[in-house]
Amino acid sequence: MKISRRELIGMAAGATLLRAQDQRPTFRVKVDYVVLSFQVTDSKNHYVNSLKPSDFRIYEDGILQKVST
């Protein structure tokens, strides 16, 4: 089977385009605060409203994080 130059160039161009689409830029940023939303309920499924930041422990990668409100 013979492949013409035009076909070969077309296949190479197509492969290049496919590779270019897979390469997405990576953005790295420093984050100081993360917002967490959650609800706490008791054993009767009633909301617990009297909690303070000191009632929680938040860990990131096994490291205790400071909780602020």
Short mmCIF file of N, CA and C in Angstrom, two decimals:
data_model
loop_
_atom_site.label_atom_id
_atom_site.label_comp_id
_atom_site.label_asym_id
_atom_site.label_seq_id
_atom_site.Cartn_x
_atom_site.Cartn_y
_atom_site.Cartn_z
N MET A 1 0.83 -1.16 0.00
CA MET A 1 0.00 0.00 0.00
C MET A 1 0.89 1.24 0.00
N LYS A 2 0.65 2.10 -0.95
CA LYS A 2 1.42 3.34 -1.04
C LYS A 2 0.66 4.46 -0.36
N ILE A 3 1.39 5.27 0.36
CA ILE A 3 0.81 6.44 1.00
C ILE A 3 1.41 7.67 0.34
N SER A 4 0.54 8.55 -0.11
CA SER A 4 1.05 9.76 -0.77
C SER A 4 1.59 10.73 0.27
N ARG A 5 2.37 11.67 -0.21
CA ARG A 5 2.92 12.70 0.68
C ARG A 5 1.81 13.49 1.35
N ARG A 6 0.80 13.80 0.59
CA ARG A 6 -0.33 14.58 1.13
C ARG A 6 -0.99 13.83 2.29
N GLU A 7 -1.20 12.53 2.13
CA GLU A 7 -1.80 11.73 3.19
C GLU A 7 -0.90 11.68 4.42
N LEU A 8 0.39 11.52 4.19
CA LEU A 8 1.36 11.46 5.29
C LEU A 8 1.39 12.78 6.06
N ILE A 9 1.37 13.90 5.35
CA ILE A 9 1.37 15.22 5.99
C ILE A 9 0.07 15.41 6.77
N GLY A 10 -1.03 14.97 6.20
CA GLY A 10 -2.33 15.07 6.88
C GLY A 10 -2.36 14.27 8.17
N MET A 11 -1.81 13.05 8.14
CA MET A 11 -1.78 12.23 9.35
C MET A 11 -0.88 12.86 10.42
N ALA A 12 0.25 13.38 10.01
CA ALA A 12 1.17 14.02 10.96
C ALA A 12 0.53 15.26 11.59
N ALA A 13 -0.16 16.05 10.77
CA ALA A 13 -0.83 17.25 11.28
C ALA A 13 -1.94 16.87 12.25
N GLY A 14 -2.68 15.84 11.94
CA GLY A 14 -3.75 15.38 12.83
C GLY A 14 -3.22 14.89 14.16
N ALA A 15 -2.13 14.15 14.13
CA ALA A 15 -1.52 13.65 15.37
C ALA A 15 -1.02 14.81 16.22
N THR A 16 -0.45 15.82 15.58
CA THR A 16 0.04 16.98 16.30
C THR A 16 -1.10 17.73 16.97
N LEU A 17 -2.22 17.88 16.27
CA LEU A 17 -3.38 18.55 16.85
C LEU A 17 -3.94 17.78 18.04
N LEU A 18 -4.00 16.46 17.94
CA LEU A 18 -4.51 15.65 19.05
C LEU A 18 -3.61 15.79 20.28
N ARG A 19 -2.30 15.78 20.07
CA ARG A 19 -1.36 15.93 21.18
C ARG A 19 -1.50 17.31 21.82
N ALA A 20 -1.69 18.34 21.03
CA ALA A 20 -1.82 19.71 21.53
C ALA A 20 -3.08 19.87 22.37
N GLN A 21 -4.15 19.16 22.03
CA GLN A 21 -5.39 19.25 22.79
C GLN A 21 -5.26 18.61 24.16
N ASP A 22 -4.42 17.60 24.31
CA ASP A 22 -4.24 16.92 25.59
C ASP A 22 -3.39 17.72 26.56
N GLN A 23 -2.63 18.67 26.10
CA GLN A 23 -1.74 19.43 26.96
C GLN A 23 -2.48 20.64 27.52
N ARG A 24 -2.92 20.53 28.76
CA ARG A 24 -3.63 21.63 29.41
C ARG A 24 -2.66 22.32 30.36
N PRO A 25 -2.77 23.63 30.49
CA PRO A 25 -1.86 24.34 31.39
C PRO A 25 -2.15 23.99 32.86
N THR A 26 -1.13 23.98 33.67
CA THR A 26 -1.25 23.73 35.09
C THR A 26 -1.08 25.05 35.83
N PHE A 27 -2.02 25.37 36.70
CA PHE A 27 -1.94 26.59 37.50
C PHE A 27 -1.67 26.21 38.94
N ARG A 28 -0.65 26.78 39.51
CA ARG A 28 -0.33 26.54 40.92
C ARG A 28 -0.53 27.85 41.68
N VAL A 29 -1.28 27.76 42.77
CA VAL A 29 -1.56 28.94 43.57
C VAL A 29 -1.38 28.61 45.05
N LYS A 30 -1.07 29.61 45.83
CA LYS A 30 -0.96 29.45 47.28
C LYS A 30 -2.31 29.83 47.87
N VAL A 31 -2.87 28.96 48.70
CA VAL A 31 -4.18 29.20 49.30
C VAL A 31 -4.00 29.34 50.80
N ASP A 32 -4.49 30.46 51.35
CA ASP A 32 -4.40 30.68 52.78
C ASP A 32 -5.66 30.26 53.53
N TYR A 33 -6.81 30.34 52.87
CA TYR A 33 -8.08 29.99 53.51
C TYR A 33 -8.90 29.10 52.59
N VAL A 34 -9.58 28.15 53.21
CA VAL A 34 -10.50 27.27 52.49
C VAL A 34 -11.83 27.32 53.22
N VAL A 35 -12.91 27.49 52.49
CA VAL A 35 -14.25 27.55 53.08
C VAL A 35 -14.82 26.13 53.15
N LEU A 36 -15.23 25.73 54.35
CA LEU A 36 -15.86 24.43 54.55
C LEU A 36 -17.30 24.65 54.98
N SER A 37 -18.21 23.95 54.38
CA SER A 37 -19.62 24.02 54.77
C SER A 37 -20.05 22.63 55.24
N PHE A 38 -20.73 22.58 56.37
CA PHE A 38 -21.20 21.30 56.88
C PHE A 38 -22.35 21.54 57.85
N GLN A 39 -23.05 20.47 58.19
CA GLN A 39 -24.14 20.52 59.16
C GLN A 39 -23.91 19.43 60.18
N VAL A 40 -24.17 19.76 61.45
CA VAL A 40 -24.00 18.79 62.54
C VAL A 40 -25.38 18.48 63.10
N THR A 41 -25.67 17.18 63.23
CA THR A 41 -26.95 16.75 63.81
C THR A 41 -26.69 15.81 64.98
N ASP A 42 -27.67 15.75 65.89
CA ASP A 42 -27.57 14.84 67.02
C ASP A 42 -28.15 13.48 66.63
N SER A 43 -28.27 12.59 67.62
CA SER A 43 -28.74 11.23 67.34
C SER A 43 -30.20 11.19 66.88
N LYS A 44 -30.95 12.27 67.15
CA LYS A 44 -32.36 12.35 66.70
C LYS A 44 -32.48 13.15 65.42
N ASN A 45 -31.36 13.43 64.78
CA ASN A 45 -31.29 14.15 63.51
C ASN A 45 -31.72 15.62 63.63
N HIS A 46 -31.56 16.20 64.84
CA HIS A 46 -31.81 17.62 65.05
C HIS A 46 -30.50 18.37 64.87
N TYR A 47 -30.59 19.55 64.30
CA TYR A 47 -29.39 20.37 64.09
C TYR A 47 -28.80 20.82 65.42
N VAL A 48 -27.48 20.80 65.51
CA VAL A 48 -26.76 21.29 66.68
C VAL A 48 -26.26 22.68 66.33
N ASN A 49 -26.75 23.71 67.04
CA ASN A 49 -26.44 25.10 66.68
C ASN A 49 -25.44 25.77 67.60
N SER A 50 -25.10 25.18 68.72
CA SER A 50 -24.31 25.86 69.73
C SER A 50 -22.81 25.55 69.64
N LEU A 51 -22.32 25.22 68.48
CA LEU A 51 -20.91 24.86 68.33
C LEU A 51 -20.04 26.08 68.05
N LYS A 52 -18.80 26.01 68.56
CA LYS A 52 -17.81 27.08 68.36
C LYS A 52 -16.65 26.52 67.54
N PRO A 53 -15.81 27.37 66.98
CA PRO A 53 -14.63 26.89 66.24
C PRO A 53 -13.75 25.94 67.06
N SER A 54 -13.69 26.15 68.36
CA SER A 54 -12.87 25.29 69.21
C SER A 54 -13.43 23.87 69.34
N ASP A 55 -14.67 23.66 68.91
CA ASP A 55 -15.29 22.34 68.94
C ASP A 55 -14.86 21.46 67.77
N PHE A 56 -14.10 22.01 66.84
CA PHE A 56 -13.72 21.29 65.62
C PHE A 56 -12.22 21.13 65.51
N ARG A 57 -11.82 20.06 64.85
CA ARG A 57 -10.41 19.85 64.48
C ARG A 57 -10.39 19.52 62.99
N ILE A 58 -9.70 20.33 62.23
CA ILE A 58 -9.60 20.15 60.79
C ILE A 58 -8.16 19.79 60.47
N TYR A 59 -7.97 18.69 59.75
CA TYR A 59 -6.64 18.23 59.36
C TYR A 59 -6.49 18.27 57.85
N GLU A 60 -5.31 18.66 57.41
CA GLU A 60 -4.96 18.59 56.00
C GLU A 60 -3.67 17.80 55.89
N ASP A 61 -3.71 16.70 55.18
CA ASP A 61 -2.55 15.81 55.05
C ASP A 61 -1.99 15.43 56.42
N GLY A 62 -2.89 15.20 57.38
CA GLY A 62 -2.48 14.77 58.71
C GLY A 62 -1.99 15.89 59.62
N ILE A 63 -2.04 17.13 59.16
CA ILE A 63 -1.56 18.28 59.93
C ILE A 63 -2.76 19.10 60.40
N LEU A 64 -2.84 19.34 61.71
CA LEU A 64 -3.93 20.11 62.28
C LEU A 64 -3.88 21.54 61.75
N GLN A 65 -5.04 22.03 61.29
CA GLN A 65 -5.13 23.38 60.73
C GLN A 65 -5.87 24.30 61.70
N LYS A 66 -5.58 25.57 61.62
CA LYS A 66 -6.26 26.57 62.44
C LYS A 66 -7.65 26.81 61.87
N VAL A 67 -8.66 26.86 62.76
CA VAL A 67 -10.03 27.13 62.35
C VAL A 67 -10.34 28.58 62.68
N SER A 68 -10.86 29.31 61.71
CA SER A 68 -11.26 30.70 61.95
C SER A 68 -12.66 30.92 61.40
N THR A 69 -13.33 31.94 61.91
CA THR A 69 -14.69 32.23 61.45
C THR A 69 -14.76 33.66 60.94
#
